[in-house]
Structures are given as structure tokens and as C-alpha cells.
Short mmCIF file of C-alpha atoms in Angstrom, two decimals:
data_model
loop_
_atom_site.label_atom_id
_atom_site.label_comp_id
_atom_site.label_asym_id
_atom_site.label_seq_id
_atom_site.Cartn_x
_atom_site.Cartn_y
_atom_site.Cartn_z
CA MET A 1 20.87 -16.29 -8.86
CA PRO A 2 19.46 -13.92 -11.48
CA PHE A 3 21.69 -11.20 -12.88
CA ILE A 4 19.70 -8.02 -13.54
CA ILE A 5 20.95 -5.25 -15.80
CA ALA A 6 19.36 -1.82 -16.11
CA GLU A 7 20.39 -0.15 -19.35
CA ILE A 8 20.78 3.62 -19.36
CA ALA A 9 22.00 3.59 -22.96
CA GLN A 10 21.41 7.12 -24.29
CA ALA A 11 18.79 8.13 -21.70
CA HIS A 12 21.39 10.62 -20.42
CA ASN A 13 21.06 12.48 -23.77
CA GLY A 14 24.75 13.29 -23.76
CA SER A 15 24.74 14.86 -20.29
CA LEU A 16 27.35 13.48 -17.91
CA ASP A 17 25.45 14.83 -14.89
CA VAL A 18 22.26 13.05 -15.99
CA ALA A 19 24.25 9.84 -16.49
CA HIS A 20 25.50 10.05 -12.90
CA SER A 21 21.99 10.79 -11.63
CA TYR A 22 20.74 7.58 -13.26
CA ILE A 23 23.39 5.61 -11.41
CA ASP A 24 22.23 7.02 -8.07
CA ALA A 25 18.58 6.33 -8.84
CA LEU A 26 19.12 2.79 -10.10
CA ALA A 27 21.37 1.90 -7.17
CA LYS A 28 18.24 1.94 -4.99
CA THR A 29 16.27 -0.52 -7.13
CA GLY A 30 18.22 -3.71 -6.44
CA VAL A 31 19.65 -4.20 -9.94
CA HIS A 32 23.09 -5.79 -10.15
CA ALA A 33 24.55 -3.82 -13.06
CA ILE A 34 24.11 -0.62 -15.00
CA LYS A 35 24.80 -0.70 -18.71
CA PHE A 36 25.68 2.18 -20.98
CA GLN A 37 26.52 2.16 -24.68
CA THR A 38 29.92 3.35 -25.81
CA HIS A 39 29.53 5.08 -29.14
CA ILE A 40 32.45 6.52 -31.08
CA ALA A 41 30.79 8.16 -34.07
CA ASP A 42 33.84 8.25 -36.33
CA ALA A 43 34.60 4.57 -35.71
CA GLU A 44 31.11 3.11 -36.00
CA SER A 45 28.95 5.37 -38.14
CA SER A 46 28.82 7.79 -41.03
CA ILE A 47 26.67 10.61 -42.29
CA TYR A 48 24.77 8.01 -44.34
CA GLU A 49 23.33 6.18 -41.31
CA PRO A 50 19.56 6.83 -41.15
CA PHE A 51 17.66 7.55 -37.95
CA ARG A 52 15.78 4.56 -36.54
CA ILE A 53 13.34 7.09 -35.10
CA LYS A 54 13.55 10.74 -36.15
CA PHE A 55 13.26 12.03 -32.60
CA SER A 56 15.90 14.76 -32.54
CA ASP A 57 15.60 18.24 -33.99
CA GLN A 58 19.05 19.28 -32.84
CA ASP A 59 20.92 16.49 -34.66
CA ALA A 60 20.96 16.78 -38.44
CA THR A 61 22.09 13.19 -38.85
CA ARG A 62 22.30 10.01 -36.80
CA PHE A 63 26.08 10.47 -36.95
CA ASP A 64 25.70 13.85 -35.24
CA TYR A 65 23.59 12.22 -32.56
CA TRP A 66 26.22 9.57 -31.83
CA LYS A 67 28.83 12.30 -31.70
CA ARG A 68 26.81 14.09 -29.05
CA MET A 69 26.48 10.86 -27.03
CA GLU A 70 30.24 10.42 -26.66
CA PHE A 71 32.06 10.68 -23.33
CA THR A 72 35.80 11.02 -22.86
CA LEU A 73 37.92 8.26 -21.36
CA GLN A 74 38.12 10.15 -18.07
CA GLU A 75 34.36 10.63 -18.03
CA TRP A 76 33.85 6.90 -18.59
CA LYS A 77 36.26 6.17 -15.76
CA GLY A 78 34.25 8.51 -13.52
CA LEU A 79 31.03 6.70 -14.37
CA LYS A 80 32.66 3.36 -13.67
CA LYS A 81 33.97 4.60 -10.30
CA HIS A 82 30.51 5.88 -9.41
CA CYS A 83 29.06 2.42 -10.14
CA ASP A 84 31.78 0.86 -7.99
CA ASP A 85 31.01 3.27 -5.15
CA VAL A 86 27.32 2.29 -5.07
CA GLY A 87 28.00 -1.43 -5.44
CA LEU A 88 26.89 -1.90 -9.04
CA GLU A 89 28.76 -3.47 -11.92
CA PHE A 90 29.58 -1.00 -14.68
CA MET A 91 28.81 -2.34 -18.14
CA SER A 92 28.75 -0.82 -21.58
CA SER A 93 28.07 -2.20 -25.03
CA PRO A 94 30.80 -1.32 -27.52
CA PHE A 95 29.93 -0.62 -31.14
CA SER A 96 33.46 -0.44 -32.51
CA ASN A 97 36.90 -1.83 -31.79
CA VAL A 98 37.89 1.65 -30.59
CA ALA A 99 35.08 1.43 -28.02
CA VAL A 100 36.46 -1.91 -26.80
CA ASP A 101 39.87 -0.29 -26.37
CA ILE A 102 38.30 2.45 -24.26
CA LEU A 103 36.32 0.01 -22.13
CA GLU A 104 39.44 -2.05 -21.53
CA GLU A 105 41.09 1.05 -20.11
CA VAL A 106 38.00 1.80 -18.04
CA GLY A 107 37.98 -1.78 -16.76
CA VAL A 108 34.90 -3.91 -17.44
CA LYS A 109 34.21 -7.46 -16.26
CA ARG A 110 32.25 -8.57 -19.31
CA TYR A 111 30.87 -7.37 -22.63
CA LYS A 112 27.29 -7.09 -23.83
CA ILE A 113 27.07 -7.45 -27.60
CA GLY A 114 24.06 -5.78 -29.17
CA SER A 115 22.05 -7.77 -31.68
CA GLY A 116 23.18 -5.55 -34.54
CA GLU A 117 26.77 -6.68 -33.92
CA VAL A 118 26.16 -10.45 -34.07
CA THR A 119 27.46 -10.56 -37.64
CA ASN A 120 30.29 -8.09 -36.94
CA PHE A 121 33.08 -10.64 -36.62
CA LEU A 122 35.68 -7.89 -36.54
CA LEU A 123 34.18 -6.66 -33.27
CA LEU A 124 33.67 -10.22 -31.98
CA GLU A 125 37.35 -10.91 -32.61
CA ARG A 126 38.42 -7.81 -30.67
CA ILE A 127 36.14 -8.70 -27.75
CA ALA A 128 37.35 -12.31 -27.78
CA GLN A 129 40.91 -11.01 -27.47
CA THR A 130 40.02 -9.58 -24.05
CA LYS A 131 39.17 -13.13 -22.84
CA LYS A 132 36.22 -11.72 -20.91
CA PRO A 133 32.68 -13.18 -20.72
CA VAL A 134 30.15 -12.11 -23.31
CA ILE A 135 26.40 -11.56 -23.20
CA LEU A 136 25.17 -11.96 -26.76
CA SER A 137 21.83 -10.49 -27.79
CA SER A 138 19.88 -12.33 -30.48
CA GLY A 139 17.41 -9.56 -31.33
CA MET A 140 17.58 -9.36 -35.13
CA SER A 141 19.55 -12.54 -35.75
CA SER A 142 18.48 -15.80 -37.37
CA TYR A 143 19.57 -19.10 -35.87
CA SER A 144 22.01 -19.46 -38.74
CA GLU A 145 23.66 -16.16 -37.83
CA LEU A 146 23.64 -16.99 -34.12
CA ASP A 147 25.16 -20.40 -34.82
CA LYS A 148 28.09 -18.78 -36.59
CA ALA A 149 28.66 -16.14 -33.93
CA ILE A 150 28.47 -18.62 -31.06
CA GLU A 151 30.75 -21.08 -32.84
CA PHE A 152 33.22 -18.26 -33.50
CA LEU A 153 33.27 -17.25 -29.82
CA LYS A 154 33.34 -20.83 -28.53
CA ASP A 155 36.35 -21.58 -30.71
CA LYS A 156 38.10 -18.76 -28.88
CA HIS A 157 37.01 -20.16 -25.48
CA VAL A 158 34.76 -17.21 -24.67
CA ASP A 159 32.23 -17.66 -21.84
CA ILE A 160 28.85 -16.91 -23.51
CA THR A 161 25.36 -16.06 -22.29
CA VAL A 162 22.81 -15.73 -25.09
CA MET A 163 19.81 -13.43 -24.74
CA GLN A 164 16.39 -13.75 -26.32
CA CYS A 165 15.57 -10.29 -27.57
CA THR A 166 13.16 -8.77 -30.04
CA THR A 167 14.44 -5.67 -31.81
CA SER A 168 11.17 -3.77 -31.78
CA TYR A 169 10.47 -0.57 -29.86
CA PRO A 170 8.34 -1.04 -27.87
CA THR A 171 7.92 -4.78 -28.31
CA GLN A 172 4.30 -5.91 -28.50
CA PRO A 173 3.09 -9.09 -26.71
CA GLU A 174 2.83 -11.09 -29.92
CA SER A 175 6.54 -10.44 -30.50
CA TYR A 176 7.98 -11.22 -27.05
CA GLY A 177 9.31 -14.56 -28.26
CA LEU A 178 9.15 -16.20 -24.86
CA ASN A 179 9.24 -19.60 -26.58
CA VAL A 180 12.77 -18.84 -27.77
CA ILE A 181 14.13 -19.06 -24.21
CA LYS A 182 13.66 -22.83 -24.19
CA GLU A 183 14.86 -23.12 -27.78
CA LEU A 184 18.10 -21.29 -27.00
CA LYS A 185 18.74 -23.48 -23.97
CA GLU A 186 18.23 -26.66 -25.96
CA ARG A 187 20.13 -25.48 -29.04
CA TYR A 188 23.25 -24.11 -27.38
CA ASN A 189 23.35 -25.57 -23.86
CA LEU A 190 24.40 -22.14 -22.59
CA PRO A 191 23.06 -19.76 -19.94
CA VAL A 192 20.10 -17.89 -21.44
CA GLY A 193 18.71 -14.48 -20.60
CA PHE A 194 16.05 -12.06 -21.76
CA SER A 195 16.67 -8.56 -23.10
CA ASP A 196 13.42 -6.64 -23.06
CA HIS A 197 12.06 -3.65 -24.96
CA SER A 198 8.39 -4.01 -24.02
CA ALA A 199 8.36 -1.36 -21.26
CA LYS A 200 6.26 -3.76 -19.17
CA ILE A 201 7.30 -5.65 -16.05
CA GLU A 202 5.36 -8.82 -16.87
CA THR A 203 7.68 -9.67 -19.75
CA CYS A 204 10.77 -10.29 -17.65
CA ILE A 205 8.66 -11.91 -14.94
CA ALA A 206 7.39 -14.40 -17.53
CA ALA A 207 10.94 -14.93 -18.76
CA ALA A 208 12.02 -15.70 -15.19
CA THR A 209 9.42 -18.44 -14.86
CA LEU A 210 10.68 -19.93 -18.13
CA GLY A 211 14.26 -20.20 -16.92
CA ALA A 212 15.94 -16.97 -18.00
CA GLU A 213 18.98 -16.25 -15.82
CA VAL A 214 20.02 -12.77 -17.02
CA PHE A 215 17.60 -9.88 -17.45
CA GLU A 216 18.11 -6.58 -19.24
CA PHE A 217 15.80 -3.64 -19.81
CA HIS A 218 16.04 0.08 -20.55
CA ALA A 219 15.63 2.62 -17.75
CA VAL A 220 14.15 6.10 -17.94
CA PHE A 221 13.21 8.65 -15.30
CA ASN A 222 9.79 9.21 -16.83
CA LYS A 223 7.95 8.58 -20.07
CA ASP A 224 8.25 12.21 -21.17
CA VAL A 225 12.05 12.14 -21.28
CA PHE A 226 13.60 12.90 -24.69
CA GLY A 227 15.27 10.01 -26.46
CA PRO A 228 14.87 7.10 -28.89
CA ASP A 229 14.30 4.43 -26.22
CA THR A 230 11.78 6.20 -23.99
CA THR A 231 8.75 4.27 -25.21
CA SER A 232 10.52 0.93 -24.65
CA SER A 233 11.89 1.74 -21.19
CA LEU A 234 10.82 1.12 -17.60
CA THR A 235 10.61 3.86 -15.00
CA ILE A 236 12.66 3.66 -11.80
CA ASP A 237 9.63 2.65 -9.70
CA ALA A 238 8.70 -0.07 -12.19
CA ILE A 239 12.26 -1.38 -12.14
CA GLU A 240 12.19 -1.72 -8.36
CA THR A 241 8.94 -3.69 -8.60
CA LEU A 242 10.37 -5.86 -11.35
CA VAL A 243 13.57 -6.64 -9.44
CA ASN A 244 11.55 -7.76 -6.41
CA SER A 245 9.36 -9.89 -8.66
CA ILE A 246 12.29 -11.59 -10.39
CA ASN A 247 13.91 -12.35 -7.03
CA ASN A 248 10.65 -13.81 -5.73
CA ILE A 249 10.27 -15.98 -8.82
CA GLU A 250 13.85 -17.20 -8.42
CA LEU A 251 13.18 -18.08 -4.79
CA ALA A 252 10.06 -19.97 -5.83
CA LEU A 253 11.90 -21.93 -8.52
CA GLU A 254 14.63 -22.85 -6.05
CA ASN A 255 12.02 -24.29 -3.68
CA PRO A 256 9.77 -26.71 -5.58
CA ILE A 257 6.70 -27.93 -3.72
CA ASN A 258 6.11 -31.64 -3.13
CA LYS A 259 2.36 -32.06 -3.46
CA ASN A 260 2.62 -35.53 -1.93
CA ASP A 261 3.80 -34.07 1.37
CA VAL A 262 1.09 -32.09 3.14
CA SER A 263 2.46 -32.60 6.65
CA LYS A 264 3.01 -28.89 7.20
CA PHE A 265 -0.72 -28.32 6.62
CA SER A 266 -1.87 -30.77 9.32
CA GLU A 267 -3.17 -28.08 11.68
CA LEU A 268 -4.78 -26.09 8.87
CA LYS A 269 -6.43 -29.22 7.50
CA LEU A 270 -8.11 -29.76 10.87
CA ILE A 271 -9.48 -26.23 10.70
CA PHE A 272 -10.55 -26.05 7.06
CA GLU A 273 -11.60 -29.59 6.23
CA LYS A 274 -14.99 -30.88 7.32
CA SER A 275 -16.89 -33.64 9.11
CA LEU A 276 -20.30 -35.08 8.31
CA ALA A 277 -23.39 -33.74 10.10
CA VAL A 278 -27.15 -34.10 9.70
CA ASN A 279 -29.07 -31.18 8.27
CA LYS A 280 -32.37 -32.01 9.98
CA ASP A 281 -33.72 -33.75 13.08
CA LEU A 282 -33.58 -37.54 12.55
CA LYS A 283 -35.17 -40.33 14.60
CA LYS A 284 -33.49 -43.55 15.68
CA GLY A 285 -33.73 -46.14 12.89
CA HIS A 286 -33.82 -43.53 10.10
CA VAL A 287 -32.12 -44.71 6.92
CA ILE A 288 -29.63 -42.06 5.89
CA THR A 289 -29.92 -40.49 2.44
CA PHE A 290 -27.72 -37.97 0.65
CA SER A 291 -30.26 -35.22 1.32
CA ASP A 292 -29.86 -35.76 5.10
CA LEU A 293 -26.20 -34.75 5.11
CA GLU A 294 -24.10 -31.62 5.40
CA ALA A 295 -20.35 -31.11 5.89
CA LYS A 296 -19.18 -28.81 8.68
CA LYS A 297 -15.88 -27.64 10.14
CA PRO A 298 -13.70 -28.77 11.82
CA ALA A 299 -12.40 -32.06 10.42
CA ASN A 300 -12.09 -34.10 13.58
CA LYS A 301 -15.65 -33.96 14.96
CA GLY A 302 -17.25 -36.74 12.94
CA ILE A 303 -16.96 -39.04 9.96
CA LYS A 304 -14.83 -37.47 7.19
CA ALA A 305 -16.84 -35.69 4.51
CA SER A 306 -14.92 -37.69 1.91
CA GLU A 307 -16.51 -40.91 3.30
CA PHE A 308 -20.16 -39.90 2.94
CA LYS A 309 -20.97 -42.77 0.54
CA ILE A 310 -20.17 -45.35 3.24
CA ILE A 311 -23.08 -44.33 5.47
CA ILE A 312 -25.77 -43.73 2.86
CA GLY A 313 -28.40 -46.46 3.22
CA LYS A 314 -27.49 -47.23 6.84
CA GLU A 315 -29.66 -46.67 9.95
CA ILE A 316 -28.81 -44.34 12.80
CA LYS A 317 -28.75 -45.86 16.30
CA ASN A 318 -30.21 -42.89 18.15
CA ASP A 319 -32.05 -39.64 17.64
CA LYS A 320 -30.00 -36.83 16.06
CA THR A 321 -30.72 -33.14 16.23
CA GLN A 322 -30.27 -30.85 13.23
CA TRP A 323 -26.56 -29.99 12.69
CA ASP A 324 -25.29 -32.74 14.99
CA PHE A 325 -22.06 -34.35 13.79
CA LEU A 326 -22.25 -38.00 12.71
CA ASN A 327 -19.74 -40.43 14.17
CA ASN A 328 -19.19 -44.13 13.52
CA GLU A 329 -20.90 -45.04 16.80
CA ASP A 330 -24.08 -43.35 15.53
CA ILE A 331 -24.34 -45.74 12.56
CA ALA A 332 -25.89 -49.24 12.79
#
């Protein structure tokens, strides 16, 4: 079964009430988990960190922005309880060892590691110490870097899912990297997922057809909402459509069609397939040519249309009226 994660990230803009409202909205879409990001500015950043996108006029530095995105331990516990109450798994990506400590107190089932942390072996070590499963994003990582991170986690017996991801906001079609899904499966023999920043539903749908098992995308109430991820996020309505689509694709993949077995179409074949008929009045003894023939429904009223070559050049035994079906007893 697919595992579908809607990421709120910083769409709450530091508002606890907005964060809770996202949980309520996403609970109706059919996703399996909601993911936040746990940022502790002092532990993960500094005043020297540049903005990826200079979107905020109220934050002088990126550090100030992360500071404003922080929740207290009790607030995180409240968000987790809210997810529990609506039947969704609470997830959050940590960006420091301090964040892991907080999430351990909150109580998470697994960890999502952002692509910027693939080379942060200090964080990988702390997460490995929890002995919990990991979803590892490959967004800005080379295979060499991924190899090292996966080997590091495997050596510590961590259960890993690796995600194809392109760190580009929003990701354009030429950068989706759908081919990487197969490459990751073959290279690592691990469950593979797709973390999307395209803000389009077709991207994850395509990933589903290619064998992705875990899906992640950003959520936003509308495209006018303030924040760095708005342009690479899906709206609530789009998420509901996407979830239904992924589930339908999964159902299709679980039920392959045997094109050699058409038994269930036997009644329809009688209706839609055709029998041979004459397209003009013909006299007894007429030698049938291709131009004398037409094919008409249903399939069981005359010679099969597929067998027309057999009767060309043969005489008819009796007069035929235009549009009469041709049967074997009509042919000399």
C-alpha cells in the first residue's frame, strides 16, 4: 500500500492555530501522515545563513525566521495529539540533534531526513540511536553521497526508505527525475518513494506508475499564502484528488490484466464485434468480391468479419438482398 505524506513544513508561518487548522483540513484528504519541520534556530543555524528566497520582510535574517518557526515541547505534543485524534501519523523532520531529542519526547514512529542533511553524519548518528525507521531524501545528493549515508545507516541496522527528490522550487518537468526511481531501486534494493516540489498532481501520479511506494508533497491552503514553499505546494483540493489517483494507480498495479484471457468480455464481444453482410442486392451464382462486403453487428449472425478472405472468389447459392448477413450455407 502507498504511504502518503502531506508536509505542512512552515506553511503555518509560526502560528500554532494555523498549524492545527492544517491538520483538520488534511485529515479529510485521505493522506496517511502529516509532516512538520522541527527547527531550533540556535542549534541548526546562525545569523550568517542566507535566505533561499527573500520572502519575509519581518525577519531580518534566516536565523530570525527559524526562530519564529519554533514551537515549544508542549505545543509539539499538542500537534501530535491532534494528529492522533484524527487518525494521522505525526511526522517532523529534525534539523539538529536537539530537534531529535524533542521529537523523541513527543513520540514519533519514524524520521524523515531532508536532503540537506544527507551529509550530516552527526544528525544521522543521533537518529540511528533511536532505532526508528528513516525516510531519506536524495534531493541535492550525488550517488556517492547517498552511498555513504545509506551504508552508514545500514551498518547501524536502520530501516531505510530512499526518496527521489529534486531540490528546486517549484520543480520543472525537465527536472522531475522520474528515471531515478528505477535507478534507486536497482542500486539500493530498498523501498523507494518520491518527494515532490512541482506543485502538480501528475508528478506523484507518474511516480506511482513507476513503482514509488512513499509519496510526499507540500500542502498550502491557497497559492496566495505567505511562505517560502507556497509556489511548490499543492492546495487541499488538489491533494484530495492526488490521493485518490495514487490509490487508484496502486489498485491497478495490484491487478495486472491478462490479455490472453478475454472470457469476461464474451457478452460484449457478441455485441461489439461484427458479422459479414452484403452491401448490395446479389443474384444466385454471383462471385463475391471485396467490394460486395460489409461488416455489421452483432457477431453471431453470419460469417466472422475476420474470415472475409475465405469467401472472396466464391459463388453464392441464392439471391441476397442488400444488408443481408452471409452464412456458410449461403456460399457454394
